[in-house]
mmCIF file of C-alpha atoms in Angstrom:
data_model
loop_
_atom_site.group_PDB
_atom_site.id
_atom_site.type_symbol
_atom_site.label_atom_id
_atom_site.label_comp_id
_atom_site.label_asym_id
_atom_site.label_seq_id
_atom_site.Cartn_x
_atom_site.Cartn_y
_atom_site.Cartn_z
ATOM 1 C CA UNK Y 630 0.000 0.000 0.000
ATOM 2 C CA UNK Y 631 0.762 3.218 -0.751
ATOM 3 C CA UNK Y 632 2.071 5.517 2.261
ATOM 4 C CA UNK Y 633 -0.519 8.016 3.159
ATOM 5 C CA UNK Y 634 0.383 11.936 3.575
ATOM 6 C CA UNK Y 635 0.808 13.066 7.231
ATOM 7 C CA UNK Y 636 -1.924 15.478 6.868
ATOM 8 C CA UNK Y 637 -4.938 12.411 6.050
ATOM 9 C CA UNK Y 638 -3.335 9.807 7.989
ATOM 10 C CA UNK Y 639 -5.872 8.319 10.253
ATOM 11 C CA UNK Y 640 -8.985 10.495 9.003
ATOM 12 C CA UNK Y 641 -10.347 7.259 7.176
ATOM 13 C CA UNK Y 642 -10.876 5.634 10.081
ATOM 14 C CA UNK Y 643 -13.913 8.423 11.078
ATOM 15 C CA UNK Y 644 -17.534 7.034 12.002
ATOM 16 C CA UNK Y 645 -19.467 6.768 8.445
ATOM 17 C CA UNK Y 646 -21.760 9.753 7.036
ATOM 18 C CA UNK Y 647 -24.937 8.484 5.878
ATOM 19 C CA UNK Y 648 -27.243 10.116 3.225
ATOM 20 C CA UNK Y 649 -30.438 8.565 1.708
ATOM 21 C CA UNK Y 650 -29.552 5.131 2.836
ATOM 22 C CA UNK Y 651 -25.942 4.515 1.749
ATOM 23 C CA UNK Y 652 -23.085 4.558 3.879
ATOM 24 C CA UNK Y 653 -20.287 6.796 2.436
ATOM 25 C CA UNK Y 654 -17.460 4.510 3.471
ATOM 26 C CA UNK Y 655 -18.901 1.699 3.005
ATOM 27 C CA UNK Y 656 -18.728 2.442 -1.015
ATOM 28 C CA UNK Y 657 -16.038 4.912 -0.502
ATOM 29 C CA UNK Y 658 -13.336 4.897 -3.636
ATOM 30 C CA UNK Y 659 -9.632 4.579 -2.049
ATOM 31 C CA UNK Y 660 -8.981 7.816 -3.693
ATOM 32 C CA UNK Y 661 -11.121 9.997 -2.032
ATOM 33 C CA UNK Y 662 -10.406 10.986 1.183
ATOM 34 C CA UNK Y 663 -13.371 11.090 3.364
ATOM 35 C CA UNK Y 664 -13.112 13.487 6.753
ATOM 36 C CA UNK Y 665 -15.451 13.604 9.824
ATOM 37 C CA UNK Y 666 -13.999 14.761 13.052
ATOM 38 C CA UNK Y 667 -16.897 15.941 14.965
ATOM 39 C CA UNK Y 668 -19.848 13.101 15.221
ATOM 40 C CA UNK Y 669 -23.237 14.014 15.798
ATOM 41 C CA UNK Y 670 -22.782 13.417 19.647
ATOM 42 C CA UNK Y 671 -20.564 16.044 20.032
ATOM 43 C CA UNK Y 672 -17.094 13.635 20.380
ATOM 44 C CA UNK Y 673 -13.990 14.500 18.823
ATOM 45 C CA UNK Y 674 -12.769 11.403 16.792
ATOM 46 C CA UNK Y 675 -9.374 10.076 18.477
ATOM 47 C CA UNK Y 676 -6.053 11.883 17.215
ATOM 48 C CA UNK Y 677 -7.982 14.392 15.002
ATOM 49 C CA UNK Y 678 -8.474 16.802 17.823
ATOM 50 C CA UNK Y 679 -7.731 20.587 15.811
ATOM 51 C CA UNK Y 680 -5.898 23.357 17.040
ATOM 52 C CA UNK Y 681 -8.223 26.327 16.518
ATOM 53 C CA UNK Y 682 -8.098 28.773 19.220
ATOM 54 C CA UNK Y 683 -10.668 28.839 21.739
ATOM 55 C CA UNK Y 684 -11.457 32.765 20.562
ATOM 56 C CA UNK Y 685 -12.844 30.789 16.774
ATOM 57 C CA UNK Y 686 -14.325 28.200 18.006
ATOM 58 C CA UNK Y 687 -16.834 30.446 19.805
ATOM 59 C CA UNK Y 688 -16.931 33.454 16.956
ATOM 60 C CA UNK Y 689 -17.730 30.226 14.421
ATOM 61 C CA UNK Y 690 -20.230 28.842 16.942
ATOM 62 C CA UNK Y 691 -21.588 32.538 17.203
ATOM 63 C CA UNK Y 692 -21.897 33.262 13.454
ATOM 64 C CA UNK Y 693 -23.718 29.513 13.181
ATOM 65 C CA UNK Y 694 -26.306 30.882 15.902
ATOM 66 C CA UNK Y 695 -26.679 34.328 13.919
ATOM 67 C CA UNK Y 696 -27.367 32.815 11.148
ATOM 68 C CA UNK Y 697 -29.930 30.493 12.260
ATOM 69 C CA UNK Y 698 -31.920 33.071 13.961
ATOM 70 C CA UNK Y 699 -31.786 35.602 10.475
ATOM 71 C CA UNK Y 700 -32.570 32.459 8.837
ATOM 72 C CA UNK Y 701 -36.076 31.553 10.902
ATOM 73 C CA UNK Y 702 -36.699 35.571 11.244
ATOM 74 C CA UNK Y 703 -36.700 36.155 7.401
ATOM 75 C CA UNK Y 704 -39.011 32.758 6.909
ATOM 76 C CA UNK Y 705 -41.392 34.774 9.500
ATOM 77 C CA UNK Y 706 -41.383 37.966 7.718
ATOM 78 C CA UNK Y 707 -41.771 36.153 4.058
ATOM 79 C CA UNK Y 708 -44.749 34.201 5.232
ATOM 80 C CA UNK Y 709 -46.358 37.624 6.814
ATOM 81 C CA UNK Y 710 -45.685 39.115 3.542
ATOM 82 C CA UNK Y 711 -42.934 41.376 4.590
ATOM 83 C CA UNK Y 712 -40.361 39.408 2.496
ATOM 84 C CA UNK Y 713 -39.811 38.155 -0.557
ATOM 85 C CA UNK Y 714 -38.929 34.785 -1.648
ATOM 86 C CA UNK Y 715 -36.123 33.116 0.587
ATOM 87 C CA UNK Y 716 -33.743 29.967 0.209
ATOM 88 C CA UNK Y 717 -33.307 28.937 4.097
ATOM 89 C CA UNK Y 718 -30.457 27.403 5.351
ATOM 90 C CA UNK Y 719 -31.851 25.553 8.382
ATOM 91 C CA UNK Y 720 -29.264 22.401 8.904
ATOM 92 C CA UNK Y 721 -26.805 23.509 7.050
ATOM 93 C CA UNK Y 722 -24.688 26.110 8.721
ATOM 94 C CA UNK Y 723 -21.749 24.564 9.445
ATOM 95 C CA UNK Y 724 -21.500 23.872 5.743
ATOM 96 C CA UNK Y 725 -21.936 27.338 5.539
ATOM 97 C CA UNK Y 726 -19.582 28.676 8.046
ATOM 98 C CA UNK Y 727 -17.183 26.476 6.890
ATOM 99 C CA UNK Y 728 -16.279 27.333 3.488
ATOM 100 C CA UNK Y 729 -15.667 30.754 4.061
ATOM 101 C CA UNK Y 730 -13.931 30.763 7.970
ATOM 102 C CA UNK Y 731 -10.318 30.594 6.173
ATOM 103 C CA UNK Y 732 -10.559 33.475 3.858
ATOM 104 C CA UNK Y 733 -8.840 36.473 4.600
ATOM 105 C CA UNK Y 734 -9.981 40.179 2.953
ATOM 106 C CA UNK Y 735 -8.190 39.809 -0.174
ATOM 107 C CA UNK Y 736 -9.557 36.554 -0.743
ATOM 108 C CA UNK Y 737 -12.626 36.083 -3.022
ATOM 109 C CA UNK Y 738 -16.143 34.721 -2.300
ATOM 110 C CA UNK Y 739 -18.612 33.600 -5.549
ATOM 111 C CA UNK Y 740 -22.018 32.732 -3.051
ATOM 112 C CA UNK Y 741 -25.173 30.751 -4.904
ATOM 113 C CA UNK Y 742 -28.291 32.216 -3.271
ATOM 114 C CA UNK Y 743 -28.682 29.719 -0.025
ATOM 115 C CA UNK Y 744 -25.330 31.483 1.575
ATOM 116 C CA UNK Y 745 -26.377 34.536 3.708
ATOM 117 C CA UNK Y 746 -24.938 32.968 6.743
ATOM 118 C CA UNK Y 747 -20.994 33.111 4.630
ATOM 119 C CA UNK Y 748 -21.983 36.577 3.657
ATOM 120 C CA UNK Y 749 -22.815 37.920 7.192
ATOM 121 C CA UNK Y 750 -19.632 36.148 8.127
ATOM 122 C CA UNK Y 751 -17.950 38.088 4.947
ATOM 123 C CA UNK Y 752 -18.900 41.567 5.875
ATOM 124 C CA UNK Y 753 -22.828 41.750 4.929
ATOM 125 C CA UNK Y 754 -25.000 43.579 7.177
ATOM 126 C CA UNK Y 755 -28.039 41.565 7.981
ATOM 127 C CA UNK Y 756 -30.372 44.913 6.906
ATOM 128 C CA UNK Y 757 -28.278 44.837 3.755
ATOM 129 C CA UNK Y 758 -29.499 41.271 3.214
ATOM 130 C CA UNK Y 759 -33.109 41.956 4.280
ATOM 131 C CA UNK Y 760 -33.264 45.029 1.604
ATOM 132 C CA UNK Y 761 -31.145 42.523 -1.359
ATOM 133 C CA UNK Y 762 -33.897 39.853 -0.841
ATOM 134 C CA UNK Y 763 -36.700 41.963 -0.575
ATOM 135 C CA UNK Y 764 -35.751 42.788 -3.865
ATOM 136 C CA UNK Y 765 -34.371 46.486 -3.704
ATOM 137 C CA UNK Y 766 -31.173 47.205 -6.092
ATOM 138 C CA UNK Y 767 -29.344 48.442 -2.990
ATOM 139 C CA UNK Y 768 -28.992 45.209 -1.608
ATOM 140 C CA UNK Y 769 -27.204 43.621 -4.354
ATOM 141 C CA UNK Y 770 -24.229 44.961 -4.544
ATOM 142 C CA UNK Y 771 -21.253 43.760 -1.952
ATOM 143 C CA UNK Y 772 -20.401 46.254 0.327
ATOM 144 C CA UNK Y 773 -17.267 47.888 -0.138
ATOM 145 C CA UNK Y 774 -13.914 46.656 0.833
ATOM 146 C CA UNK Y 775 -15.931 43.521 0.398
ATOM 147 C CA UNK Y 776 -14.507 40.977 -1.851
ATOM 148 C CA UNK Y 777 -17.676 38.629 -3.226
ATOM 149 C CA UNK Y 778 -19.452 38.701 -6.091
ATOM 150 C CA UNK Y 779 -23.524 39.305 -5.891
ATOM 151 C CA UNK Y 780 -25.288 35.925 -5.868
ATOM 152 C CA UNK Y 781 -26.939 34.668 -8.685
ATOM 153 C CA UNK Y 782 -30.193 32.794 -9.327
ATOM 154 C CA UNK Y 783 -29.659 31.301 -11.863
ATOM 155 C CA UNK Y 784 -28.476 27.635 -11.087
ATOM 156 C CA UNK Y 785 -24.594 27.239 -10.978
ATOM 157 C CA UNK Y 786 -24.048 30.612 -13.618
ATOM 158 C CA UNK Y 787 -21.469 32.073 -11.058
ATOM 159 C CA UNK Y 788 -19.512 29.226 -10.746
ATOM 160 C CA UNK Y 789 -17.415 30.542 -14.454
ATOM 161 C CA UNK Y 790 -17.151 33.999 -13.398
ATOM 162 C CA UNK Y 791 -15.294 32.767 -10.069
ATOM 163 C CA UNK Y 792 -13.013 30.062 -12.250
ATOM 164 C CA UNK Y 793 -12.491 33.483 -13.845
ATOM 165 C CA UNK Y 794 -11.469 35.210 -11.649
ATOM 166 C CA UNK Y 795 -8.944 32.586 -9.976
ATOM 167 C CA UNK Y 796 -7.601 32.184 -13.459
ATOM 168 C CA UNK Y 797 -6.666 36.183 -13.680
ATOM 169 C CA UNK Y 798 -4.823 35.606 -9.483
ATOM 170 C CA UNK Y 799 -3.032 33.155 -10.725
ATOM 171 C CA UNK Y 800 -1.869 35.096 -14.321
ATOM 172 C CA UNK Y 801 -0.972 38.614 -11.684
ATOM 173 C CA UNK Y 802 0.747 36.265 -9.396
ATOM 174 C CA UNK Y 803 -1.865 37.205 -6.884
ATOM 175 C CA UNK Y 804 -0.928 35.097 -3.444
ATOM 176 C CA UNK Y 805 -4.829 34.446 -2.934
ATOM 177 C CA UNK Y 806 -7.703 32.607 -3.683
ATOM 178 C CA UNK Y 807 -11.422 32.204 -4.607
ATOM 179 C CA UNK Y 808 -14.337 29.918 -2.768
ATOM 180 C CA UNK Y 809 -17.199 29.567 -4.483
ATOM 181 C CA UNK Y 810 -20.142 26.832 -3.728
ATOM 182 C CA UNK Y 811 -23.178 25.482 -5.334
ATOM 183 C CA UNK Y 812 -25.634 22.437 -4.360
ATOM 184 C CA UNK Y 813 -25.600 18.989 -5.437
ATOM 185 C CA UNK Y 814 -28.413 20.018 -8.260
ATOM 186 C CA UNK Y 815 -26.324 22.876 -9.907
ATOM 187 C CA UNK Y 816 -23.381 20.168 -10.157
ATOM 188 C CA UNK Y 817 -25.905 18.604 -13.103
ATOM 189 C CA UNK Y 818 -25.038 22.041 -14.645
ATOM 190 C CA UNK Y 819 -23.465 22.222 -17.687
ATOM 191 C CA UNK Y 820 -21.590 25.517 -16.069
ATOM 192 C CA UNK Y 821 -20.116 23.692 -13.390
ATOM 193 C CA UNK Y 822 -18.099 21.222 -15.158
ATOM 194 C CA UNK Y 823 -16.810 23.652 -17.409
ATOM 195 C CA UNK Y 824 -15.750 25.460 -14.754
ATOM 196 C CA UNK Y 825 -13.758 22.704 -13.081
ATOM 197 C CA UNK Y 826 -12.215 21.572 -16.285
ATOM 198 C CA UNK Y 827 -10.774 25.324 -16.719
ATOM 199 C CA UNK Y 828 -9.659 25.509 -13.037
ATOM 200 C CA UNK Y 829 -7.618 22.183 -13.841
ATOM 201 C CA UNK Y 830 -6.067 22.653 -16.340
ATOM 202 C CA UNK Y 831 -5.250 26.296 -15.780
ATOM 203 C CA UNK Y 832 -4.274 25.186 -12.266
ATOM 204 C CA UNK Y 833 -6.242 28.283 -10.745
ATOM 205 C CA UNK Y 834 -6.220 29.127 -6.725
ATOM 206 C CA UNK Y 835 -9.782 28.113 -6.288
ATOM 207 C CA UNK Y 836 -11.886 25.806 -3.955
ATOM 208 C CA UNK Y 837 -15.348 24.435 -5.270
ATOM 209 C CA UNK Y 838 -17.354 23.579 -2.178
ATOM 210 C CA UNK Y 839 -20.911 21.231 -3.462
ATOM 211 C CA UNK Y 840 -22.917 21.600 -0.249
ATOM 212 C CA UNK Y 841 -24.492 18.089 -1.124
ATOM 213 C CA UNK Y 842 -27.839 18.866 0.776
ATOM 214 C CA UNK Y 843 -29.235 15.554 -0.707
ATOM 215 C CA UNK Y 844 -31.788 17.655 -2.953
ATOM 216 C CA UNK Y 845 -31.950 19.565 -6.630
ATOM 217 C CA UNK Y 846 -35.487 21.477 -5.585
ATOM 218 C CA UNK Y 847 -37.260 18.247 -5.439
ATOM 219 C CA UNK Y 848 -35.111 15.679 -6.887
ATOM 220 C CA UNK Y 849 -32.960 13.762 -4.793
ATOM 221 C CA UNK Y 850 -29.560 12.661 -5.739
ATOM 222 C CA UNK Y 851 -30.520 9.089 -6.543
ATOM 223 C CA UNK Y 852 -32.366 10.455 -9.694
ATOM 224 C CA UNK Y 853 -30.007 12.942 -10.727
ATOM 225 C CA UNK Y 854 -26.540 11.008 -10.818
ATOM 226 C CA UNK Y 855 -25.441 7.597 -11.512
ATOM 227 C CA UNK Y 856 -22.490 8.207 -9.092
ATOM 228 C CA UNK Y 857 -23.631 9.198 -6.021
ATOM 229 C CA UNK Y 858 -20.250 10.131 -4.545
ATOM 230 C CA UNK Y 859 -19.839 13.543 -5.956
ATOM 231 C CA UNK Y 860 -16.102 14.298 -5.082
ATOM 232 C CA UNK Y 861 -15.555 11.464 -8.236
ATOM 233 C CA UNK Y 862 -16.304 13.651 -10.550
ATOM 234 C CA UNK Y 863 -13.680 16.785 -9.307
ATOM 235 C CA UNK Y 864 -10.960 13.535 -9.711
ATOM 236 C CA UNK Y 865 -11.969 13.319 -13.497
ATOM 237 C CA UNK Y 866 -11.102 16.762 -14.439
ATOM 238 C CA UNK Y 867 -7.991 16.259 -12.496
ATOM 239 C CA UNK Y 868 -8.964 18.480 -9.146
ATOM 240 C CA UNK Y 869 -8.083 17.684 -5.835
ATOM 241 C CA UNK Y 870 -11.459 15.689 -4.406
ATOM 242 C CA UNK Y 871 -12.244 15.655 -0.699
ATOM 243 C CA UNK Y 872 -15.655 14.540 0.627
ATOM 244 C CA UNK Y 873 -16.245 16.007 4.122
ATOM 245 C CA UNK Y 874 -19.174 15.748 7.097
ATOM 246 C CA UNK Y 875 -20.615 18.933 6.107
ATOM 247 C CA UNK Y 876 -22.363 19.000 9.164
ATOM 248 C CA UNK Y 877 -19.085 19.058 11.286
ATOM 249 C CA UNK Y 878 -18.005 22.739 11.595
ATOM 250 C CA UNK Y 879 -14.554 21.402 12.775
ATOM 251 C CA UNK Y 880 -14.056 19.110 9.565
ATOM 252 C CA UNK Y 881 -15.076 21.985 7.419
ATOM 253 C CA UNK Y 882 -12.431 24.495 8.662
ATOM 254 C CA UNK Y 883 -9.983 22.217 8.475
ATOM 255 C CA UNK Y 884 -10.680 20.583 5.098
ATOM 256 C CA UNK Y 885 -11.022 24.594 3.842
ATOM 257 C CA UNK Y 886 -7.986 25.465 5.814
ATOM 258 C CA UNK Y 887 -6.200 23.068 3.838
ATOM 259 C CA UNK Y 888 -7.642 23.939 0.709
ATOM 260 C CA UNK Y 889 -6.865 27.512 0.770
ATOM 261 C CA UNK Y 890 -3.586 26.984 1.700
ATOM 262 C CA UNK Y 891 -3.103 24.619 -1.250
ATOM 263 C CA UNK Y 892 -4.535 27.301 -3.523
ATOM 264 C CA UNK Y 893 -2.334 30.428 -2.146
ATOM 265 C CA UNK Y 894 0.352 28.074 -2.881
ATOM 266 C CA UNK Y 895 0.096 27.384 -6.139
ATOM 267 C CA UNK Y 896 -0.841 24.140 -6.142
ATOM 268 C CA UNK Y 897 -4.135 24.138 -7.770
ATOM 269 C CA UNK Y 898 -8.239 23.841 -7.327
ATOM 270 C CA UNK Y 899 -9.966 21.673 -4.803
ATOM 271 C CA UNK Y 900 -13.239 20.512 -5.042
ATOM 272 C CA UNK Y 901 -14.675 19.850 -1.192
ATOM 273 C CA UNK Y 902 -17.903 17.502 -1.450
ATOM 274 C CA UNK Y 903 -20.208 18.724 1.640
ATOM 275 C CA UNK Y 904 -22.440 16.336 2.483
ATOM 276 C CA UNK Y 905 -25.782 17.767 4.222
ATOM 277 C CA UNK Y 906 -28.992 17.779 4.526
ATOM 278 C CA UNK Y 907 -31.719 20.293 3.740
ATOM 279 C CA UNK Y 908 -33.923 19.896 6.406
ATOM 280 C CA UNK Y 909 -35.921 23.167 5.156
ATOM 281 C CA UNK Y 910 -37.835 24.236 1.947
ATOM 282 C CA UNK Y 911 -35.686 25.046 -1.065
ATOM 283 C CA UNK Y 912 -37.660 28.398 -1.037
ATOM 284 C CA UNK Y 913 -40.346 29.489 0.231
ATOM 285 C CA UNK Y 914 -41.823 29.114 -3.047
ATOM 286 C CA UNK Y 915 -41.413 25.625 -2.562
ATOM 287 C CA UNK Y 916 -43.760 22.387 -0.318
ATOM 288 C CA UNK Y 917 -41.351 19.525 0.552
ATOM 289 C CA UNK Y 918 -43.737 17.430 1.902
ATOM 290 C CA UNK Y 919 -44.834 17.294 -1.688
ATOM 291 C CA UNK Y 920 -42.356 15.310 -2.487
ATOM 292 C CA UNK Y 921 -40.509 14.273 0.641
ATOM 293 C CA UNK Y 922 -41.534 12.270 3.527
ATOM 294 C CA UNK Y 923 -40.828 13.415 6.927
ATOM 295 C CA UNK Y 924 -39.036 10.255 7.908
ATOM 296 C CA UNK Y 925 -35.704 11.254 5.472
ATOM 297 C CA UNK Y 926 -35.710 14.193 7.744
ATOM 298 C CA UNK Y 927 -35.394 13.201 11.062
ATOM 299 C CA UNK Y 928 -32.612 11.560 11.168
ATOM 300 C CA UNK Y 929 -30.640 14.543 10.263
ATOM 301 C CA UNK Y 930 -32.444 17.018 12.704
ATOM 302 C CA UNK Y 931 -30.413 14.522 15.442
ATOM 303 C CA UNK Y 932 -26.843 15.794 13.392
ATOM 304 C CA UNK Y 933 -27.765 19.414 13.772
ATOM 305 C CA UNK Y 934 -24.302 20.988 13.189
ATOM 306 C CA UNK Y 935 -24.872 23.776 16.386
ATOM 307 C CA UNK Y 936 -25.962 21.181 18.504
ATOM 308 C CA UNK Y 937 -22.969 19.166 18.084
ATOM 309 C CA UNK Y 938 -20.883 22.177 18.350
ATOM 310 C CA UNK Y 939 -22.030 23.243 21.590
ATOM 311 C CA UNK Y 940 -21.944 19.472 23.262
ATOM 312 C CA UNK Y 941 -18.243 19.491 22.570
ATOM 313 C CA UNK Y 942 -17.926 23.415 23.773
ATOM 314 C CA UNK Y 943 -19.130 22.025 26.748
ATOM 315 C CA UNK Y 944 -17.158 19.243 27.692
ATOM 316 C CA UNK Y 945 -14.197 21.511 26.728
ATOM 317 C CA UNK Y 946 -15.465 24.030 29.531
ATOM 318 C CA UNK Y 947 -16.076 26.535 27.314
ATOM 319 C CA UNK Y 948 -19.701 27.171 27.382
ATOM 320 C CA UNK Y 949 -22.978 26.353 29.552
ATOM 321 C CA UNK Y 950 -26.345 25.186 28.598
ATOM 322 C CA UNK Y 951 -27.311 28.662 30.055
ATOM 323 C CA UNK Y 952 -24.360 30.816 27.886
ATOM 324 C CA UNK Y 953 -26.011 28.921 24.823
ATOM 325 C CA UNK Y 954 -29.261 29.877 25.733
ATOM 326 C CA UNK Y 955 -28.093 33.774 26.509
ATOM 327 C CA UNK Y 956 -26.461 33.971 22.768
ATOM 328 C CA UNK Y 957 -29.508 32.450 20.921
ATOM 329 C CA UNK Y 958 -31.911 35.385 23.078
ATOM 330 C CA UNK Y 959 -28.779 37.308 22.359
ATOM 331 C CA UNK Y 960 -28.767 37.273 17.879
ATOM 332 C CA UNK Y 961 -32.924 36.778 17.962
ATOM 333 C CA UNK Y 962 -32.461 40.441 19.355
ATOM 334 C CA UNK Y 963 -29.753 41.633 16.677
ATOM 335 C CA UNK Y 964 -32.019 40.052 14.320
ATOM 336 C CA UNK Y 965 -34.837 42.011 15.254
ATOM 337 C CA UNK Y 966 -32.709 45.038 15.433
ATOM 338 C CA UNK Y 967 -31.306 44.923 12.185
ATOM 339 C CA UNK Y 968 -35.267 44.018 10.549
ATOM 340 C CA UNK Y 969 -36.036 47.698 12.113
ATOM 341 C CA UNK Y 970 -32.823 49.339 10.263
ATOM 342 C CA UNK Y 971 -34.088 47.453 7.334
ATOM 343 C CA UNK Y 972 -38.133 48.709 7.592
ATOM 344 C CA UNK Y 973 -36.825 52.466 7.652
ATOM 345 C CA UNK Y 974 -34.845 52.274 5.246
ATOM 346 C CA UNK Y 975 -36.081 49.944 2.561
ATOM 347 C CA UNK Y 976 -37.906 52.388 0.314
ATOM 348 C CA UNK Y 977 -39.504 52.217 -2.873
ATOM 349 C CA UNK Y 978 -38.574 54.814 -5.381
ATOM 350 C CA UNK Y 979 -41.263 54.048 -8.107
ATOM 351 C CA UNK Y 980 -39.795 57.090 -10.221
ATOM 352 C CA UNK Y 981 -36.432 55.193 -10.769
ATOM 353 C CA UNK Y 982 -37.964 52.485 -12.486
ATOM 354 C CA UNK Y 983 -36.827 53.014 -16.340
ATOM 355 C CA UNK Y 984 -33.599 54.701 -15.151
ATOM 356 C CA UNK Y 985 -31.060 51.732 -15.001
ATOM 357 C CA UNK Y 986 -31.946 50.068 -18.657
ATOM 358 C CA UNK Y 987 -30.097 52.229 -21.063
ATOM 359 C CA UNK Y 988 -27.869 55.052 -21.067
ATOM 360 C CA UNK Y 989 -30.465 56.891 -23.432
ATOM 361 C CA UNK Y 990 -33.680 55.545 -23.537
ATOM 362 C CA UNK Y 991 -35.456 54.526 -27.039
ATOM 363 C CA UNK Y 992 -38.377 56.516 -27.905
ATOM 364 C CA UNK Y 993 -40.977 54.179 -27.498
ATOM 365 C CA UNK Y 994 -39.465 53.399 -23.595
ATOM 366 C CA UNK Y 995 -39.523 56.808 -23.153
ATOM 367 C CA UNK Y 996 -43.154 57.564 -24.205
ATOM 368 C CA UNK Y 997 -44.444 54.619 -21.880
ATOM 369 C CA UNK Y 998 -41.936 56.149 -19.004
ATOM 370 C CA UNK Y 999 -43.879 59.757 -19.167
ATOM 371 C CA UNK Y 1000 -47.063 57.616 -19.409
ATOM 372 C CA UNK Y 1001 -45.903 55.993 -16.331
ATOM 373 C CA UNK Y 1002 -44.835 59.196 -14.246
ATOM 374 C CA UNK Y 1003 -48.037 60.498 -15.139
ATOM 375 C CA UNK Y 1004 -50.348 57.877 -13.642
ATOM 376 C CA UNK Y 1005 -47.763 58.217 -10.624
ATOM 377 C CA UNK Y 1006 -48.503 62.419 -10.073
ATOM 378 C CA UNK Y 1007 -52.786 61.459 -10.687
ATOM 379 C CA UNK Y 1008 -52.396 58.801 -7.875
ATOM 380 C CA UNK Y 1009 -49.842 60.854 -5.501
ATOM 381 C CA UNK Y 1010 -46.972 58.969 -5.918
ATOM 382 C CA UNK Y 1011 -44.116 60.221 -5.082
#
């Protein structure tokens, strides 16, 4: 056998991940490494302990709990009509949390829509998110000093701008890197593999991160690959292929640590298989119990990646049941906080509607813009 590197030795040996019946070692390929170090009890597997500080292990755990309460706040406001459509992230934040804890300022971050947790964690205000998905232009764009690129709806399209924009780091000698992640559906995009093929073969400093949440809207993996271990398919283009717990915070970081660090040094693109679960709706324009039963979903509400988090914070000393409690009263409050910023300042500006299509508008825009203005002043519109 083949020696292993230092830096995987013994990970092999973790508990198995299981997702829609199949055991993930138990048809694990030798070449992929597969990492858990956290189980869903909350015990550190033996000889994998990490060597964060105390100081991130509780800003991570804090960010998770932020983002869990902005998650269940905006669901509130869109079903009280306050909001527009959402893509929760209930389940998933250490996936989340993960992929973006390594990343300094000057590195890059290409989000798909499900990834306000990463951005909060990146520099976005949570009123800045309320007003971008309540569909106000002033939410879109990053804020500055902010290096991410505006999410996109449209499944997996800013996966190529991100390959992009690794390729161009790597051409100006630039000593950082790009993260960019997309779910297990968008990896059936066209998009996607194009993008991994570039990132090859141009080498580029950039991590994919699949957050392989079991579902593509409402088709589950089984249905939409023949493969079912996704990391396979980064190994065919020739990227680096990891699959991780992505419910275990600690295996994230350090899988992304390690990732990063590969890409700042030169040596290429990873591709870091997440698996999850969505235990939520895909939107809130979606009904899961449409085409889900509720029995796939339980099991995974007992992995809850803050729950495991804060068993192990505990042992360590680190945290009560009662500090726990205290931070979750603690964000519900920012939360609310930040929805107030958001309600005075999220306001329409009807007049501005035509303004941001052309430079100069064409005549026939510009005769149905006066007739819109118009119908504004006889109704009072401001």
């Amino acid at each position: 056998d083949k020696a292993k590197p230092a830096a995987t030795a013994g990970r092999e040996s973790a508990p198995p991940l299981d997702q829609g019946g199949f055991d993930i070692r138990a048809v694990n390929p030798d070449p992929i490494e597969c990492l858990q170090i956290l189980n869903e009890h909350g015990e550190v597997e033996e000889g994998l302990s990490p060597d964060f500080t105390d100081e991130e292990l509780l800003a991570v755990h804090r960010a998770m709990v932020l983002g869990r309460a902005f998650d269940a706040r905006m669901l509130a406001m869109q079903r009280q009509g306050q909001m527009g459509t959402f893509a929760p992230n209930l389940g998933q934040e250490a996936c989340m949390m993960g992929q973006v804890w390594p990343l300094g300022p000057d590195d890059w971050f290409a989000p798909s829509y499900r990834s306000f947790g990463a951005q909060m964690w990146r520099g976005w205000s949570m009123d800045r998110l309320m007003t971008l998905w309540a569909g106000y232009h002033d939410g879109f764009p990053p804020p500055p000093e902010v290096n991410d690129l505006p999410f996109s709806i449209v499944i997996g399209s800013h996966v190529p701008p991100a390959t992009g924009i690794a390729m161009a780091m790597r051409r100006a000698k630039d000593p950082h890197c790009v993260v960019t992640n997309f779910g297990d559906g968008a990896f059936s995009q066209g998009a996607v593999a194009e993008s991994l093929n570039f990132a090859a073969v141009d080498q580029a400093p950039i991590v994919f991160v699949c957050e392989n949440n079991g579902w593509g809207i409402s088709t589950p993996l089984d249905k939409q690959a023949g493969q079912p271990i996704l990391a396979l398919r980064g190994l065919g283009y020739g990227v680096h292929s990891i699959r991780v717990d992505g419910n275990d915070i600690l295996a994230m970081m350090t899988a992304m640590k390690e990732a990063c660090e590969r890409a700042r040094r030169g040596e290429g693109p990873t591709l870091v298989d997440a698996v999850t679960y969505r235990l939520s709706l895909h939107t809130t324009a979606d009904h899961p119990t449409v085409y889900r039963n509720d029995a796939l979903v339980e099991p995974w509400r007992a992995r809850c990646p803050i729950r495991r988090l804060e068993t192990w914070l505990c042992k360590r000393g680190l945290m009560s049941e009662t500090q726990a409690n205290e931070l979750r009263d603690t964000c519900e409050e920012e939360v609310l906080a930040a929805r107030e910023k958001f309600r005075a300042e999220a306001k329409a500006r009807p007049r501005e509607i035509f303004d941001h299509l052309y430079a100069s508008l064409p005549p026939e825009l510009e005769e149905q813009r006066m007739e819109y203005l118009r119908r504004l002043d006889r109704k009072g519109v401001e």
